[in-house]
mmCIF file of C-alpha atoms and ligand atoms in Angstrom:
data_model
loop_
_atom_site.group_PDB
_atom_site.id
_atom_site.type_symbol
_atom_site.label_atom_id
_atom_site.label_comp_id
_atom_site.label_asym_id
_atom_site.label_seq_id
_atom_site.Cartn_x
_atom_site.Cartn_y
_atom_site.Cartn_z
ATOM 1 C CA UNK A 579 -0.106 0.040 0.186
ATOM 2 C CA UNK A 580 1.266 3.866 -1.374
ATOM 3 C CA UNK A 581 1.284 6.156 2.068
ATOM 4 C CA UNK A 582 -0.463 9.592 1.548
ATOM 5 C CA UNK A 583 3.375 10.837 2.376
ATOM 6 C CA UNK A 584 4.464 8.803 -0.633
ATOM 7 C CA UNK A 585 6.763 10.623 -3.396
ATOM 8 C CA UNK A 586 6.253 10.756 -7.120
ATOM 9 C CA UNK A 587 9.700 12.695 -8.853
ATOM 10 C CA UNK A 588 7.932 12.036 -12.435
ATOM 11 C CA UNK A 589 4.726 13.392 -12.872
ATOM 12 C CA UNK A 590 1.805 14.575 -16.261
ATOM 13 C CA UNK A 591 1.535 17.972 -15.640
ATOM 14 C CA UNK A 592 -2.351 17.407 -17.938
ATOM 15 C CA UNK A 593 -2.871 21.044 -17.624
ATOM 16 C CA UNK A 594 -0.111 22.456 -18.467
ATOM 17 C CA UNK A 595 0.644 20.036 -20.791
ATOM 18 C CA UNK A 596 4.304 19.868 -18.732
ATOM 19 C CA UNK A 597 6.140 16.837 -17.328
ATOM 20 C CA UNK A 598 6.729 18.625 -12.906
ATOM 21 C CA UNK A 599 10.157 16.959 -11.858
ATOM 22 C CA UNK A 600 10.541 16.969 -8.069
ATOM 23 C CA UNK A 601 14.031 18.981 -7.919
ATOM 24 C CA UNK A 602 16.083 15.410 -6.182
ATOM 25 C CA UNK A 603 19.434 18.407 -6.683
ATOM 26 C CA UNK A 604 17.451 20.298 -3.588
ATOM 27 C CA UNK A 605 16.670 17.840 -1.493
ATOM 28 C CA UNK A 606 16.192 17.894 1.405
ATOM 29 C CA UNK A 607 17.181 21.701 2.381
ATOM 30 C CA UNK A 608 14.274 22.647 -0.275
ATOM 31 C CA UNK A 609 11.384 20.512 -1.874
ATOM 32 C CA UNK A 610 10.741 22.628 -5.439
ATOM 33 C CA UNK A 611 9.561 21.619 -8.842
ATOM 34 C CA UNK A 612 10.552 22.580 -12.119
ATOM 35 C CA UNK A 613 8.640 22.213 -14.641
ATOM 36 C CA UNK A 614 9.783 20.528 -18.803
ATOM 37 C CA UNK A 615 8.461 21.480 -21.701
ATOM 38 C CA UNK A 616 10.161 19.845 -24.572
ATOM 39 C CA UNK A 617 12.626 17.530 -24.768
ATOM 40 C CA UNK A 618 16.223 19.886 -24.405
ATOM 41 C CA UNK A 619 15.123 20.274 -21.484
ATOM 42 C CA UNK A 620 14.291 17.025 -20.410
ATOM 43 C CA UNK A 621 17.334 15.732 -20.914
ATOM 44 C CA UNK A 622 19.102 18.519 -19.533
ATOM 45 C CA UNK A 623 17.407 17.750 -16.592
ATOM 46 C CA UNK A 624 19.198 14.207 -16.453
ATOM 47 C CA UNK A 625 21.994 15.072 -16.444
ATOM 48 C CA UNK A 626 22.212 16.806 -14.239
ATOM 49 C CA UNK A 627 19.968 14.809 -11.411
ATOM 50 C CA UNK A 628 17.692 16.686 -11.422
ATOM 51 C CA UNK A 629 16.278 13.776 -12.051
ATOM 52 C CA UNK A 630 18.316 10.486 -11.179
ATOM 53 C CA UNK A 631 18.148 6.638 -10.223
ATOM 54 C CA UNK A 632 17.534 4.344 -13.188
ATOM 55 C CA UNK A 633 13.392 3.440 -13.077
ATOM 56 C CA UNK A 634 12.969 7.519 -12.945
ATOM 57 C CA UNK A 635 15.358 8.203 -15.515
ATOM 58 C CA UNK A 636 13.949 5.484 -18.169
ATOM 59 C CA UNK A 637 10.607 7.290 -16.719
ATOM 60 C CA UNK A 638 11.919 10.804 -17.567
ATOM 61 C CA UNK A 639 12.970 9.852 -21.147
ATOM 62 C CA UNK A 640 10.170 7.963 -22.296
ATOM 63 C CA UNK A 641 8.537 11.705 -21.559
ATOM 64 C CA UNK A 642 11.361 13.457 -23.005
ATOM 65 C CA UNK A 643 9.957 11.600 -26.163
ATOM 66 C CA UNK A 644 6.415 12.343 -25.895
ATOM 67 C CA UNK A 645 7.705 15.918 -25.146
ATOM 68 C CA UNK A 646 9.871 16.098 -28.609
ATOM 69 C CA UNK A 647 7.133 14.130 -30.472
ATOM 70 C CA UNK A 648 5.124 16.843 -30.029
ATOM 71 C CA UNK A 649 8.171 19.672 -31.428
ATOM 72 C CA UNK A 650 7.771 17.841 -34.458
ATOM 73 C CA UNK A 651 6.025 19.800 -37.452
ATOM 74 C CA UNK A 652 6.227 16.941 -40.160
ATOM 75 C CA UNK A 653 3.003 16.159 -40.972
ATOM 76 C CA UNK A 654 5.640 13.481 -42.400
ATOM 77 C CA UNK A 655 5.182 9.783 -41.275
ATOM 78 C CA UNK A 656 8.767 8.328 -42.822
ATOM 79 C CA UNK A 657 9.919 12.562 -42.115
ATOM 80 C CA UNK A 658 8.017 12.925 -38.415
ATOM 81 C CA UNK A 659 10.372 9.076 -37.183
ATOM 82 C CA UNK A 660 13.754 10.483 -39.060
ATOM 83 C CA UNK A 661 12.681 13.474 -36.593
ATOM 84 C CA UNK A 662 12.008 11.617 -34.068
ATOM 85 C CA UNK A 663 15.121 9.292 -34.290
ATOM 86 C CA UNK A 664 16.751 12.180 -33.154
ATOM 87 C CA UNK A 665 15.227 13.500 -30.450
ATOM 88 C CA UNK A 666 15.994 9.718 -29.200
ATOM 89 C CA UNK A 667 19.979 9.880 -29.360
ATOM 90 C CA UNK A 668 19.878 13.811 -28.006
ATOM 91 C CA UNK A 669 18.464 11.556 -24.808
ATOM 92 C CA UNK A 670 20.346 8.703 -25.220
ATOM 93 C CA UNK A 671 23.786 11.316 -24.875
ATOM 94 C CA UNK A 672 23.084 11.579 -20.995
ATOM 95 C CA UNK A 673 23.609 8.517 -18.478
ATOM 96 C CA UNK A 674 25.349 6.121 -19.935
ATOM 97 C CA UNK A 675 25.136 3.719 -17.217
ATOM 98 C CA UNK A 676 21.508 3.134 -16.741
ATOM 99 C CA UNK A 677 20.090 0.598 -19.323
ATOM 100 C CA UNK A 678 16.717 1.709 -18.487
ATOM 101 C CA UNK A 679 17.175 4.595 -20.210
ATOM 102 C CA UNK A 680 17.751 2.575 -23.132
ATOM 103 C CA UNK A 681 15.090 0.723 -22.699
ATOM 104 C CA UNK A 682 12.142 3.001 -22.117
ATOM 105 C CA UNK A 683 14.020 5.147 -25.603
ATOM 106 C CA UNK A 684 13.233 1.578 -27.950
ATOM 107 C CA UNK A 685 9.934 1.105 -26.043
ATOM 108 C CA UNK A 686 9.059 4.720 -27.595
ATOM 109 C CA UNK A 687 10.486 4.383 -30.311
ATOM 110 C CA UNK A 688 9.035 0.704 -31.062
ATOM 111 C CA UNK A 689 5.923 1.913 -30.410
ATOM 112 C CA UNK A 690 6.172 5.012 -32.949
ATOM 113 C CA UNK A 691 6.999 2.348 -35.547
ATOM 114 C CA UNK A 692 4.135 0.115 -35.406
ATOM 115 C CA UNK A 693 1.515 3.185 -35.050
ATOM 116 C CA UNK A 694 0.714 3.594 -38.547
ATOM 117 C CA UNK A 695 -1.375 5.891 -38.410
ATOM 118 C CA UNK A 696 -1.840 10.547 -38.633
ATOM 119 C CA UNK A 697 1.647 11.719 -37.207
ATOM 120 C CA UNK A 698 -1.219 13.253 -35.001
ATOM 121 C CA UNK A 699 -2.383 9.694 -33.057
ATOM 122 C CA UNK A 700 1.830 8.534 -33.059
ATOM 123 C CA UNK A 701 2.148 12.246 -30.805
ATOM 124 C CA UNK A 702 -1.048 10.641 -28.651
ATOM 125 C CA UNK A 703 -0.199 7.081 -28.773
ATOM 126 C CA UNK A 704 3.184 8.370 -27.726
ATOM 127 C CA UNK A 705 2.174 10.322 -24.566
ATOM 128 C CA UNK A 706 0.485 7.228 -23.408
ATOM 129 C CA UNK A 707 3.072 4.959 -23.891
ATOM 130 C CA UNK A 708 5.103 7.319 -21.723
ATOM 131 C CA UNK A 709 2.329 6.595 -18.588
ATOM 132 C CA UNK A 710 2.507 2.964 -19.311
ATOM 133 C CA UNK A 711 5.566 2.416 -18.622
ATOM 134 C CA UNK A 712 5.384 5.291 -15.192
ATOM 135 C CA UNK A 713 1.709 3.204 -14.427
ATOM 136 C CA UNK A 714 3.471 0.185 -14.525
ATOM 137 C CA UNK A 715 7.362 1.325 -13.135
ATOM 138 C CA UNK A 716 4.939 1.433 -9.437
ATOM 139 C CA UNK A 717 3.163 -1.383 -9.858
ATOM 140 C CA UNK A 718 6.907 -2.936 -10.537
ATOM 141 C CA UNK A 719 8.409 -1.593 -7.404
ATOM 142 C CA UNK A 720 5.732 -2.532 -4.824
ATOM 143 C CA UNK A 721 5.726 -6.717 -6.398
ATOM 144 C CA UNK A 722 9.519 -6.262 -6.233
ATOM 145 C CA UNK A 723 8.440 -4.958 -2.739
ATOM 146 C CA UNK A 724 6.130 -7.880 -1.613
ATOM 147 C CA UNK A 725 8.714 -10.647 -3.103
ATOM 148 C CA UNK A 726 11.891 -8.412 -1.144
ATOM 149 C CA UNK A 727 10.410 -9.180 2.679
ATOM 150 C CA UNK A 728 10.213 -13.071 1.743
ATOM 151 C CA UNK A 729 13.795 -13.308 1.291
ATOM 152 C CA UNK A 730 15.169 -11.952 4.020
ATOM 153 C CA UNK A 731 16.684 -13.653 6.644
ATOM 154 C CA UNK A 732 14.914 -15.156 9.431
ATOM 155 C CA UNK A 733 16.021 -13.868 13.369
ATOM 156 C CA UNK A 734 14.293 -13.405 16.219
ATOM 157 C CA UNK A 735 14.893 -9.202 15.856
ATOM 158 C CA UNK A 736 14.064 -7.116 13.288
ATOM 159 C CA UNK A 737 16.202 -6.757 10.783
ATOM 160 C CA UNK A 738 17.791 -3.492 10.410
ATOM 161 C CA UNK A 739 18.858 -3.047 6.603
ATOM 162 C CA UNK A 740 22.005 -1.357 5.276
ATOM 163 C CA UNK A 741 21.542 -0.075 1.544
ATOM 164 C CA UNK A 742 23.503 2.148 -0.562
ATOM 165 C CA UNK A 743 22.506 5.442 -2.556
ATOM 166 C CA UNK A 744 18.815 6.106 -3.537
ATOM 167 C CA UNK A 745 16.874 3.181 -4.337
ATOM 168 C CA UNK A 746 13.652 4.862 -3.688
ATOM 169 C CA UNK A 747 10.399 6.321 -4.445
ATOM 170 C CA UNK A 748 13.254 9.026 -5.298
ATOM 171 C CA UNK A 749 15.337 6.710 -7.583
ATOM 172 C CA UNK A 750 11.643 4.670 -9.918
ATOM 173 C CA UNK A 751 8.326 6.320 -10.683
ATOM 174 C CA UNK A 752 7.310 6.692 -6.532
ATOM 175 C CA UNK A 753 7.784 3.384 -4.687
ATOM 176 C CA UNK A 754 11.412 2.228 -4.803
ATOM 177 C CA UNK A 755 13.387 -1.044 -5.225
ATOM 178 C CA UNK A 756 16.140 -1.226 -3.059
ATOM 179 C CA UNK A 757 13.851 0.766 -0.864
ATOM 180 C CA UNK A 758 9.979 -0.759 -1.852
ATOM 181 C CA UNK A 759 11.616 -3.496 -0.154
ATOM 182 C CA UNK A 760 12.359 -1.561 3.137
ATOM 183 C CA UNK A 761 8.917 0.358 2.520
ATOM 184 C CA UNK A 762 7.440 -3.302 2.936
ATOM 185 C CA UNK A 763 9.550 -4.784 5.577
ATOM 186 C CA UNK A 764 8.034 -1.731 7.544
ATOM 187 C CA UNK A 765 4.817 -2.351 6.604
ATOM 188 C CA UNK A 766 4.780 -6.101 8.106
ATOM 189 C CA UNK A 767 6.606 -5.279 11.416
ATOM 190 C CA UNK A 768 9.774 -6.760 9.563
ATOM 191 C CA UNK A 769 11.957 -3.941 9.866
ATOM 192 C CA UNK A 770 13.222 -2.183 13.017
ATOM 193 C CA UNK A 771 15.838 0.175 11.386
ATOM 194 C CA UNK A 772 17.567 1.491 7.698
ATOM 195 C CA UNK A 773 21.148 1.925 7.592
ATOM 196 C CA UNK A 774 22.419 4.668 4.954
ATOM 197 C CA UNK A 775 25.323 4.685 3.514
ATOM 198 C CA UNK A 776 25.280 8.759 2.687
ATOM 199 C CA UNK A 777 27.315 7.601 -0.784
ATOM 200 C CA UNK A 778 30.130 10.085 -1.532
ATOM 201 C CA UNK A 779 30.840 11.860 -3.953
ATOM 202 C CA UNK A 780 26.620 13.651 -4.078
ATOM 203 C CA UNK A 781 25.389 12.044 -1.019
ATOM 204 C CA UNK A 782 22.278 10.217 -2.445
ATOM 205 C CA UNK A 783 22.198 7.802 0.479
ATOM 206 C CA UNK A 784 22.485 11.292 3.606
ATOM 207 C CA UNK A 785 20.202 13.587 1.461
ATOM 208 C CA UNK A 786 17.552 11.148 -0.366
ATOM 209 C CA UNK A 787 17.176 7.957 1.002
ATOM 210 C CA UNK A 788 17.788 9.817 4.692
ATOM 211 C CA UNK A 789 15.144 11.941 3.362
ATOM 212 C CA UNK A 790 12.492 9.855 2.572
ATOM 213 C CA UNK A 791 12.518 7.382 5.369
ATOM 214 C CA UNK A 792 11.586 10.153 8.052
ATOM 215 C CA UNK A 793 8.383 11.142 5.661
ATOM 216 C CA UNK A 794 7.342 7.483 6.103
ATOM 217 C CA UNK A 795 8.488 7.141 9.303
ATOM 218 C CA UNK A 796 11.482 4.684 9.240
ATOM 219 C CA UNK A 797 13.546 4.642 11.388
ATOM 220 C CA UNK A 798 17.142 6.050 9.523
ATOM 221 C CA UNK A 799 20.390 6.112 10.389
ATOM 222 C CA UNK A 800 22.634 7.945 8.299
ATOM 223 C CA UNK A 801 26.105 6.538 8.044
ATOM 224 C CA UNK A 802 29.553 8.378 6.428
ATOM 225 C CA UNK A 803 30.597 5.354 3.159
ATOM 226 C CA UNK A 804 33.677 3.815 4.614
ATOM 227 C CA UNK A 805 32.079 3.107 8.450
ATOM 228 C CA UNK A 806 29.732 0.134 6.866
ATOM 229 C CA UNK A 807 32.232 -2.476 7.329
ATOM 230 C CA UNK A 808 32.325 -1.562 11.227
ATOM 231 C CA UNK A 809 28.965 -1.885 11.783
ATOM 232 C CA UNK A 810 28.696 -4.892 9.808
ATOM 233 C CA UNK A 811 31.673 -6.266 12.317
ATOM 234 C CA UNK A 812 29.384 -4.606 14.773
ATOM 235 C CA UNK A 813 26.843 -7.206 14.071
ATOM 236 C CA UNK A 814 24.272 -3.919 13.555
ATOM 237 C CA UNK A 815 23.524 -4.992 10.021
ATOM 238 C CA UNK A 816 21.391 -8.418 9.013
ATOM 239 C CA UNK A 817 21.313 -7.888 5.323
ATOM 240 C CA UNK A 818 21.569 -5.298 2.806
ATOM 241 C CA UNK A 819 19.544 -4.364 -0.497
ATOM 242 C CA UNK A 820 20.823 -2.285 -3.129
ATOM 243 C CA UNK A 821 19.565 -0.341 -6.808
ATOM 244 C CA UNK A 822 21.578 -1.269 -10.010
ATOM 245 C CA UNK A 823 21.900 0.564 -12.613
ATOM 246 C CA UNK A 824 22.051 -2.356 -15.509
ATOM 247 C CA UNK A 825 22.586 -5.978 -14.991
ATOM 248 C CA UNK A 826 23.937 -8.253 -17.339
ATOM 249 C CA UNK A 827 23.018 -11.530 -17.811
ATOM 250 C CA UNK A 828 25.676 -13.135 -15.893
ATOM 251 C CA UNK A 829 23.849 -11.249 -12.687
ATOM 252 C CA UNK A 830 26.861 -8.433 -12.464
ATOM 253 C CA UNK A 831 25.981 -5.635 -11.081
ATOM 254 C CA UNK A 832 26.300 -1.969 -12.137
ATOM 255 C CA UNK A 833 24.934 0.386 -9.183
ATOM 256 C CA UNK A 834 26.170 3.235 -7.709
ATOM 257 C CA UNK A 835 29.974 3.937 -7.115
ATOM 258 C CA UNK A 836 30.200 2.151 -3.583
ATOM 259 C CA UNK A 837 27.873 -0.178 -3.700
ATOM 260 C CA UNK A 838 31.007 -3.517 -4.542
ATOM 261 C CA UNK A 839 32.967 -2.397 -1.337
ATOM 262 C CA UNK A 840 29.575 -2.922 0.036
ATOM 263 C CA UNK A 841 29.087 -6.155 -1.031
ATOM 264 C CA UNK A 842 32.815 -7.231 -0.543
ATOM 265 C CA UNK A 843 32.395 -5.655 3.572
ATOM 266 C CA UNK A 844 29.131 -7.850 3.507
ATOM 267 C CA UNK A 845 30.828 -10.983 1.732
ATOM 268 C CA UNK A 846 33.079 -11.528 4.644
ATOM 269 C CA UNK A 847 31.071 -10.775 7.635
ATOM 270 C CA UNK A 848 28.108 -13.575 5.953
ATOM 271 C CA UNK A 849 25.926 -11.410 5.507
ATOM 272 C CA UNK A 850 23.682 -11.166 2.450
ATOM 273 C CA UNK A 851 23.299 -8.992 0.245
ATOM 274 C CA UNK A 852 20.453 -7.913 -1.906
ATOM 275 C CA UNK A 853 20.082 -6.322 -5.152
ATOM 276 C CA UNK A 854 16.219 -5.137 -5.892
ATOM 277 C CA UNK A 855 15.415 -4.078 -9.269
ATOM 278 C CA UNK A 856 13.242 -4.530 -11.947
ATOM 279 C CA UNK A 857 13.432 -6.577 -15.104
ATOM 280 C CA UNK A 858 13.671 -3.840 -17.358
ATOM 281 C CA UNK A 859 17.510 -3.195 -16.075
ATOM 282 C CA UNK A 860 18.301 -6.525 -16.992
ATOM 283 C CA UNK A 861 21.059 -5.732 -20.256
ATOM 284 C CA UNK A 862 20.825 -9.419 -21.486
ATOM 285 C CA UNK A 863 22.416 -8.818 -24.280
ATOM 286 C CA UNK A 864 25.954 -8.059 -22.821
ATOM 287 C CA UNK A 865 27.327 -11.305 -21.177
ATOM 288 C CA UNK A 866 29.174 -9.837 -17.417
ATOM 289 C CA UNK A 867 29.421 -7.019 -16.032
ATOM 290 C CA UNK A 868 32.982 -5.601 -17.349
ATOM 291 C CA UNK A 869 30.745 -4.809 -20.788
ATOM 292 C CA UNK A 870 28.368 -2.331 -18.687
ATOM 293 C CA UNK A 871 29.289 1.162 -19.811
ATOM 294 C CA UNK A 872 30.559 3.139 -16.454
ATOM 295 C CA UNK A 873 29.736 6.884 -16.264
ATOM 296 C CA UNK A 874 32.626 9.388 -15.199
ATOM 297 C CA UNK A 875 31.266 12.340 -14.241
ATOM 298 C CA UNK A 876 33.150 15.469 -13.580
ATOM 299 C CA UNK A 877 36.254 15.737 -11.122
ATOM 300 C CA UNK A 878 34.261 19.054 -9.109
ATOM 301 C CA UNK A 879 32.271 16.195 -7.545
ATOM 302 C CA UNK A 880 35.053 14.189 -6.352
ATOM 303 C CA UNK A 881 37.098 17.796 -5.491
ATOM 304 C CA UNK A 882 33.644 19.889 -2.580
ATOM 305 C CA UNK A 883 32.250 18.916 -1.006
ATOM 306 C CA UNK A 884 28.609 20.879 -1.325
ATOM 307 C CA UNK A 885 30.099 24.431 -2.610
ATOM 308 C CA UNK A 886 33.138 24.047 0.204
ATOM 309 C CA UNK A 887 36.081 22.897 -1.918
ATOM 310 C CA UNK A 888 38.246 20.535 -0.156
ATOM 311 C CA UNK A 889 41.281 19.827 -1.407
ATOM 312 C CA UNK A 890 44.396 21.497 -2.703
ATOM 313 C CA UNK A 891 45.424 22.646 -5.291
ATOM 314 C CA UNK A 892 47.560 20.881 -8.056
ATOM 315 C CA UNK A 893 46.032 16.577 -7.727
ATOM 316 C CA UNK A 894 44.270 14.359 -10.569
ATOM 317 C CA UNK A 895 41.005 13.922 -10.173
ATOM 318 C CA UNK A 896 38.560 10.463 -10.816
ATOM 319 C CA UNK A 897 35.238 9.928 -11.199
ATOM 320 C CA UNK A 898 33.459 6.846 -11.892
ATOM 321 C CA UNK A 899 29.608 6.621 -10.586
ATOM 322 C CA UNK A 900 29.292 3.858 -10.526
ATOM 323 C CA UNK A 901 30.801 0.692 -9.859
ATOM 324 C CA UNK A 902 30.157 -3.727 -11.049
ATOM 325 C CA UNK A 903 29.821 -6.436 -8.161
ATOM 326 C CA UNK A 904 30.497 -9.422 -9.308
ATOM 327 C CA UNK A 905 27.172 -12.180 -9.023
ATOM 328 C CA UNK A 906 29.321 -14.518 -6.492
ATOM 329 C CA UNK A 907 28.951 -11.548 -4.355
ATOM 330 C CA UNK A 908 25.091 -11.227 -4.495
ATOM 331 C CA UNK A 909 22.573 -13.898 -2.723
ATOM 332 C CA UNK A 910 19.553 -12.928 -4.689
ATOM 333 C CA UNK A 911 18.432 -10.340 -7.214
ATOM 334 C CA UNK A 912 14.996 -9.783 -6.368
ATOM 335 C CA UNK A 913 12.646 -8.613 -10.120
ATOM 336 C CA UNK A 914 9.273 -7.783 -9.695
ATOM 337 C CA UNK A 915 9.143 -11.889 -10.541
ATOM 338 C CA UNK A 916 10.727 -13.428 -8.165
ATOM 339 C CA UNK A 917 13.779 -13.295 -6.297
ATOM 340 C CA UNK A 918 16.389 -15.727 -7.548
ATOM 341 C CA UNK A 919 20.192 -16.755 -7.517
ATOM 342 C CA UNK A 920 21.911 -14.149 -9.976
ATOM 343 C CA UNK A 921 22.857 -17.251 -12.102
ATOM 344 C CA UNK A 922 19.359 -18.636 -12.967
ATOM 345 C CA UNK A 923 18.524 -15.298 -13.729
ATOM 346 C CA UNK A 924 17.854 -15.437 -17.605
ATOM 347 C CA UNK A 925 14.809 -18.374 -16.440
ATOM 348 C CA UNK A 926 12.961 -14.471 -15.586
ATOM 349 C CA UNK A 927 13.916 -13.861 -19.474
ATOM 350 C CA UNK A 928 11.278 -15.649 -21.264
ATOM 351 C CA UNK A 929 8.460 -14.655 -19.242
ATOM 352 C CA UNK A 930 8.865 -10.710 -19.630
HETATM 353 O O1 LIG B 1111 23.962 8.072 -10.158
HETATM 354 P P1 LIG B 1111 22.164 7.953 -10.056
HETATM 355 O O2 LIG B 1111 21.846 8.691 -8.563
HETATM 356 O O3 LIG B 1111 21.675 8.367 -10.784
HETATM 357 O O4 LIG B 1111 22.794 6.584 -9.105
HETATM 358 C C1 LIG B 1111 21.174 6.026 -8.879
HETATM 359 C C2 LIG B 1111 22.140 4.177 -8.707
HETATM 360 O O5 LIG B 1111 22.625 4.346 -8.092
HETATM 361 C C3 LIG B 1111 20.739 3.134 -8.076
HETATM 362 O O6 LIG B 1111 21.101 2.834 -6.924
HETATM 363 C C4 LIG B 1111 20.712 2.600 -9.163
HETATM 364 O O7 LIG B 1111 19.398 4.134 -9.776
HETATM 365 C C5 LIG B 1111 19.156 2.281 -9.120
HETATM 366 S S1 LIG B 1111 17.211 3.513 -8.178
HETATM 367 C C6 LIG B 1111 16.029 2.513 -7.850
#
């Protein structure tokens, strides 16, 4: 069940025919929204992380395509498809790792190609498809939440779950993948508390996961990234649940930078490490995680904390935004079709 504090990071404003995004770069200090009325604005919002998180990026890109379709003036459907492909390419260039972006764009292009009617009707169908992608994601996350609770370890006491980055309502259409499991555990009386890694350099854990938990009344403890292994060693963590940006066919999982070290620490302490993600995050075309493109972001993100520069001049920087956790460190991948061991992921392919 969605609480009345539910958060929807992407909304279609029917009256003004535009998309309203929660500006995630300003949370938790300020809750503000940005209205997006064309595809270029949407591409910029994805790139600058006003909207972020793999499924939310997918939903936003779908709306970007729907908005872009309305910018095309020709009534000739072949020319229309050509111009739509150029908009798709602009949106594809925003962020390389989350496969949901490419998946949603492809689904929109497929809709346009298979709608054999007037340009006006294709434009209407594209908006409907974006809304469908959004509604499906909400439903999918709720299913992930339900399946997730069934795989969490049985313990005499209620669970302490650790998560990394933000895989919550803000990162999806509105319920969350990893935080969907957390929410579901909370609703079922199985959760004691969430430990949220702060997630340098952009602090999605400290800012966004913590904010969402506070909205929902879920007890949350924020720790810096380098405290996770210590907390595990102290017996404070029963399980780890994280989201994913792209999962290769063998179950290797790209997620926010730092996820891999959390998985290694969990393995060393015999703590189950779960990945919660919709099947649209699985890229069955990629044999293993080595093929997943990893986004590198501006060095400023490492050089600064907020507006404050923390490094001396004259140093070099490296800022990969994601890392790949090998399948052997993952106890189960929790999808909308159920939770499976990484090596069984392919069995779910036929069911999509
Ligand atoms: O760079 P971000 O904030 O878009 O990265 C987000 C993550 O890594 C999430 O864990 C992932 O996208 C899953 S969101 C349900």
